[in-house]
Amino acid sequence: MKKNLLVIVSLVIILGLGLSSTVFAAEAPLKVGLVFDVGGKGDKSFNDSAARGIAWAAADFGVKRIELEPGVDADREVNLRMLAMIGYDLIIGVGFLFSDAISNVADEFPDTKFAIVDGFVPGKPNVMNFSFPEHHGSF
């Protein structure tokens, strides 16, 4: 339960702090793309927690969202790049398997904000890393 709460809180932090230096027009909602990890939406675990977080952000803050599931490993990078190309403000990869893909795409789109949950992409000013000690999800 705590891990679910941490994922939701992380998404709120990303939305609230990660984009604090970006100014958006009042009529243009923040566009957030969420790309699920293995298991996808409906896994009753990590991905579902992220889906609940972005649904909550859409309902409470008017965030425009899109949710994508990679069919194969190569889709991770393709999905991230597609969202960046069509102008999403924040793109979130759920899971450590997104580390390489986010690293590659973040270099190509330095003005786009990226986040990785449960992974790490070092040295990228436009990438926010969220990792939690595994034993914290047990309490």
PDB file of C-alpha atoms in Angstrom:
ATOM      1  CA  MET A   1       0.000   0.000   0.000  1.00  0.00           C
ATOM      2  CA  LYS A   2       2.800   2.423   0.861  1.00  0.00           C
ATOM      3  CA  LYS A   3       4.504   1.775  -2.483  1.00  0.00           C
ATOM      4  CA  ASN A   4       1.243   2.662  -4.260  1.00  0.00           C
ATOM      5  CA  LEU A   5       0.989   5.853  -2.259  1.00  0.00           C
ATOM      6  CA  LEU A   6       4.623   6.692  -3.009  1.00  0.00           C
ATOM      7  CA  VAL A   7       4.050   6.335  -6.745  1.00  0.00           C
ATOM      8  CA  ILE A   8       1.001   8.602  -6.595  1.00  0.00           C
ATOM      9  CA  VAL A   9       2.833  11.171  -4.481  1.00  0.00           C
ATOM     10  CA  SER A  10       5.780  10.996  -6.882  1.00  0.00           C
ATOM     11  CA  LEU A  11       3.553  11.846  -9.806  1.00  0.00           C
ATOM     12  CA  VAL A  12       2.168  14.822  -7.903  1.00  0.00           C
ATOM     13  CA  ILE A  13       5.701  15.962  -7.077  1.00  0.00           C
ATOM     14  CA  ILE A  14       6.710  15.643 -10.716  1.00  0.00           C
ATOM     15  CA  LEU A  15       3.727  17.685 -11.794  1.00  0.00           C
ATOM     16  CA  GLY A  16       4.156  20.273  -9.055  1.00  0.00           C
ATOM     17  CA  LEU A  17       7.901  20.690  -8.795  1.00  0.00           C
ATOM     18  CA  GLY A  18       9.454  19.098 -11.838  1.00  0.00           C
ATOM     19  CA  LEU A  19       7.842  21.581 -14.160  1.00  0.00           C
ATOM     20  CA  SER A  20       7.899  24.631 -11.890  1.00  0.00           C
ATOM     21  CA  SER A  21      10.173  26.564 -14.232  1.00  0.00           C
ATOM     22  CA  THR A  22       7.866  26.049 -17.206  1.00  0.00           C
ATOM     23  CA  VAL A  23       5.039  28.501 -17.810  1.00  0.00           C
ATOM     24  CA  PHE A  24       1.870  27.247 -19.452  1.00  0.00           C
ATOM     25  CA  ALA A  25      -1.005  29.270 -20.859  1.00  0.00           C
ATOM     26  CA  ALA A  26      -4.124  29.046 -18.702  1.00  0.00           C
ATOM     27  CA  GLU A  27      -6.146  27.512 -21.537  1.00  0.00           C
ATOM     28  CA  ALA A  28      -3.540  24.873 -22.406  1.00  0.00           C
ATOM     29  CA  PRO A  29      -3.626  21.891 -20.038  1.00  0.00           C
ATOM     30  CA  LEU A  30      -0.416  20.175 -19.055  1.00  0.00           C
ATOM     31  CA  LYS A  31       0.092  17.136 -21.298  1.00  0.00           C
ATOM     32  CA  VAL A  32       1.478  14.067 -19.524  1.00  0.00           C
ATOM     33  CA  GLY A  33       2.318  10.776 -21.205  1.00  0.00           C
ATOM     34  CA  LEU A  34       2.622   7.584 -19.179  1.00  0.00           C
ATOM     35  CA  VAL A  35       4.305   4.520 -20.678  1.00  0.00           C
ATOM     36  CA  PHE A  36       3.710   1.334 -18.702  1.00  0.00           C
ATOM     37  CA  ASP A  37       6.263  -1.352 -17.936  1.00  0.00           C
ATOM     38  CA  VAL A  38       6.016  -5.120 -18.430  1.00  0.00           C
ATOM     39  CA  GLY A  39       2.636  -6.368 -17.277  1.00  0.00           C
ATOM     40  CA  GLY A  40       0.918  -3.178 -18.375  1.00  0.00           C
ATOM     41  CA  LYS A  41      -2.207  -1.630 -17.034  1.00  0.00           C
ATOM     42  CA  GLY A  42      -4.287  -4.131 -15.128  1.00  0.00           C
ATOM     43  CA  ASP A  43      -1.345  -5.779 -13.366  1.00  0.00           C
ATOM     44  CA  LYS A  44      -2.869  -4.973  -9.937  1.00  0.00           C
ATOM     45  CA  SER A  45       0.547  -3.661  -8.938  1.00  0.00           C
ATOM     46  CA  PHE A  46       3.102  -1.082 -10.020  1.00  0.00           C
ATOM     47  CA  ASN A  47       1.521  -0.091 -13.340  1.00  0.00           C
ATOM     48  CA  ASP A  48      -1.949   0.199 -11.860  1.00  0.00           C
ATOM     49  CA  SER A  49      -0.585   2.509  -9.169  1.00  0.00           C
ATOM     50  CA  ALA A  50       0.866   4.776 -11.836  1.00  0.00           C
ATOM     51  CA  ALA A  51      -2.422   4.660 -13.778  1.00  0.00           C
ATOM     52  CA  ARG A  52      -4.359   5.709 -10.666  1.00  0.00           C
ATOM     53  CA  GLY A  53      -1.913   8.565 -10.114  1.00  0.00           C
ATOM     54  CA  ILE A  54      -2.251   9.982 -13.610  1.00  0.00           C
ATOM     55  CA  ALA A  55      -6.050   9.533 -13.538  1.00  0.00           C
ATOM     56  CA  TRP A  56      -6.141  11.483 -10.288  1.00  0.00           C
ATOM     57  CA  ALA A  57      -3.964  14.244 -11.794  1.00  0.00           C
ATOM     58  CA  ALA A  58      -6.304  14.442 -14.787  1.00  0.00           C
ATOM     59  CA  ALA A  59      -9.419  14.618 -12.608  1.00  0.00           C
ATOM     60  CA  ASP A  60      -8.111  17.069 -10.018  1.00  0.00           C
ATOM     61  CA  PHE A  61      -5.776  19.245 -12.086  1.00  0.00           C
ATOM     62  CA  GLY A  62      -7.118  18.974 -15.631  1.00  0.00           C
ATOM     63  CA  VAL A  63      -3.993  17.253 -16.926  1.00  0.00           C
ATOM     64  CA  LYS A  64      -4.370  15.906 -20.456  1.00  0.00           C
ATOM     65  CA  ARG A  65      -3.060  12.351 -20.374  1.00  0.00           C
ATOM     66  CA  ILE A  66      -2.210   9.481 -22.622  1.00  0.00           C
ATOM     67  CA  GLU A  67      -1.290   5.976 -21.488  1.00  0.00           C
ATOM     68  CA  LEU A  68       0.741   3.609 -23.663  1.00  0.00           C
ATOM     69  CA  GLU A  69       1.841  -0.001 -23.259  1.00  0.00           C
ATOM     70  CA  PRO A  70       4.935  -1.260 -25.076  1.00  0.00           C
ATOM     71  CA  GLY A  71       4.241  -4.460 -26.998  1.00  0.00           C
ATOM     72  CA  VAL A  72       7.931  -5.338 -27.303  1.00  0.00           C
ATOM     73  CA  ASP A  73      11.109  -3.927 -25.768  1.00  0.00           C
ATOM     74  CA  ALA A  74      11.819  -1.661 -28.749  1.00  0.00           C
ATOM     75  CA  ASP A  75       8.440   0.045 -28.252  1.00  0.00           C
ATOM     76  CA  ARG A  76       9.659   1.741 -25.090  1.00  0.00           C
ATOM     77  CA  GLU A  77      11.936   4.116 -26.953  1.00  0.00           C
ATOM     78  CA  VAL A  78       9.501   4.474 -29.871  1.00  0.00           C
ATOM     79  CA  ASN A  79       6.644   5.436 -27.515  1.00  0.00           C
ATOM     80  CA  LEU A  80       8.776   7.933 -25.589  1.00  0.00           C
ATOM     81  CA  ARG A  81      10.029   9.545 -28.797  1.00  0.00           C
ATOM     82  CA  MET A  82       6.520   9.739 -30.274  1.00  0.00           C
ATOM     83  CA  LEU A  83       5.167  11.510 -27.181  1.00  0.00           C
ATOM     84  CA  ALA A  84       8.071  13.974 -27.246  1.00  0.00           C
ATOM     85  CA  MET A  85       7.581  14.641 -30.962  1.00  0.00           C
ATOM     86  CA  ILE A  86       3.892  15.463 -30.544  1.00  0.00           C
ATOM     87  CA  GLY A  87       4.621  17.883 -27.721  1.00  0.00           C
ATOM     88  CA  TYR A  88       3.889  16.196 -24.420  1.00  0.00           C
ATOM     89  CA  ASP A  89       5.228  18.298 -21.535  1.00  0.00           C
ATOM     90  CA  LEU A  90       6.102  15.426 -19.213  1.00  0.00           C
ATOM     91  CA  ILE A  91       6.724  11.812 -20.215  1.00  0.00           C
ATOM     92  CA  ILE A  92       6.910   9.138 -17.523  1.00  0.00           C
ATOM     93  CA  GLY A  93       8.393   5.662 -17.959  1.00  0.00           C
ATOM     94  CA  VAL A  94       7.294   3.184 -15.305  1.00  0.00           C
ATOM     95  CA  GLY A  95      10.088   0.793 -14.390  1.00  0.00           C
ATOM     96  CA  PHE A  96      13.847   0.378 -14.547  1.00  0.00           C
ATOM     97  CA  LEU A  97      13.657  -1.083 -18.055  1.00  0.00           C
ATOM     98  CA  PHE A  98      13.100   2.484 -19.324  1.00  0.00           C
ATOM     99  CA  SER A  99      16.553   3.705 -18.235  1.00  0.00           C
ATOM    100  CA  ASP A 100      18.300   3.379 -21.614  1.00  0.00           C
ATOM    101  CA  ALA A 101      15.296   4.511 -23.645  1.00  0.00           C
ATOM    102  CA  ILE A 102      14.739   7.640 -21.544  1.00  0.00           C
ATOM    103  CA  SER A 103      18.448   8.438 -21.611  1.00  0.00           C
ATOM    104  CA  ASN A 104      18.475   8.295 -25.420  1.00  0.00           C
ATOM    105  CA  VAL A 105      15.265  10.238 -25.990  1.00  0.00           C
ATOM    106  CA  ALA A 106      16.021  12.880 -23.334  1.00  0.00           C
ATOM    107  CA  ASP A 107      19.157  13.840 -25.273  1.00  0.00           C
ATOM    108  CA  GLU A 108      17.110  14.319 -28.445  1.00  0.00           C
ATOM    109  CA  PHE A 109      14.448  16.442 -26.713  1.00  0.00           C
ATOM    110  CA  PRO A 110      16.222  18.641 -24.133  1.00  0.00           C
ATOM    111  CA  ASP A 111      13.166  20.891 -23.669  1.00  0.00           C
ATOM    112  CA  THR A 112      10.883  17.979 -22.760  1.00  0.00           C
ATOM    113  CA  LYS A 113      10.674  16.775 -19.155  1.00  0.00           C
ATOM    114  CA  PHE A 114      11.016  13.049 -18.503  1.00  0.00           C
ATOM    115  CA  ALA A 115      10.617  10.967 -15.359  1.00  0.00           C
ATOM    116  CA  ILE A 116      11.461   7.376 -14.566  1.00  0.00           C
ATOM    117  CA  VAL A 117       9.853   5.483 -11.717  1.00  0.00           C
ATOM    118  CA  ASP A 118      11.994   2.817 -10.065  1.00  0.00           C
ATOM    119  CA  GLY A 119      14.929   3.501 -12.367  1.00  0.00           C
ATOM    120  CA  PHE A 120      17.898   5.829 -12.705  1.00  0.00           C
ATOM    121  CA  VAL A 121      19.138   7.989 -15.565  1.00  0.00           C
ATOM    122  CA  PRO A 122      22.204   9.961 -14.402  1.00  0.00           C
ATOM    123  CA  GLY A 123      23.344  13.374 -15.578  1.00  0.00           C
ATOM    124  CA  LYS A 124      20.285  14.517 -17.513  1.00  0.00           C
ATOM    125  CA  PRO A 125      18.871  17.893 -16.446  1.00  0.00           C
ATOM    126  CA  ASN A 126      15.500  17.100 -18.040  1.00  0.00           C
ATOM    127  CA  VAL A 127      15.077  13.719 -16.299  1.00  0.00           C
ATOM    128  CA  MET A 128      13.711  13.204 -12.797  1.00  0.00           C
ATOM    129  CA  ASN A 129      14.503   9.841 -11.164  1.00  0.00           C
ATOM    130  CA  PHE A 130      12.170   8.223  -8.633  1.00  0.00           C
ATOM    131  CA  SER A 131      13.404   5.164  -6.789  1.00  0.00           C
ATOM    132  CA  PHE A 132      12.136   3.685  -3.559  1.00  0.00           C
ATOM    133  CA  PRO A 133      13.748   1.203  -1.180  1.00  0.00           C
ATOM    134  CA  GLU A 134      11.993  -2.094  -1.822  1.00  0.00           C
ATOM    135  CA  HIS A 135      11.487  -2.834   1.851  1.00  0.00           C
ATOM    136  CA  HIS A 136       9.410   0.346   2.241  1.00  0.00           C
ATOM    137  CA  GLY A 137       6.634  -1.214   0.169  1.00  0.00           C
ATOM    138  CA  SER A 138       6.327  -3.961   2.776  1.00  0.00           C
ATOM    139  CA  PHE A 139       4.954  -1.831   5.580  1.00  0.00           C
TER     140      PHE A 139
END
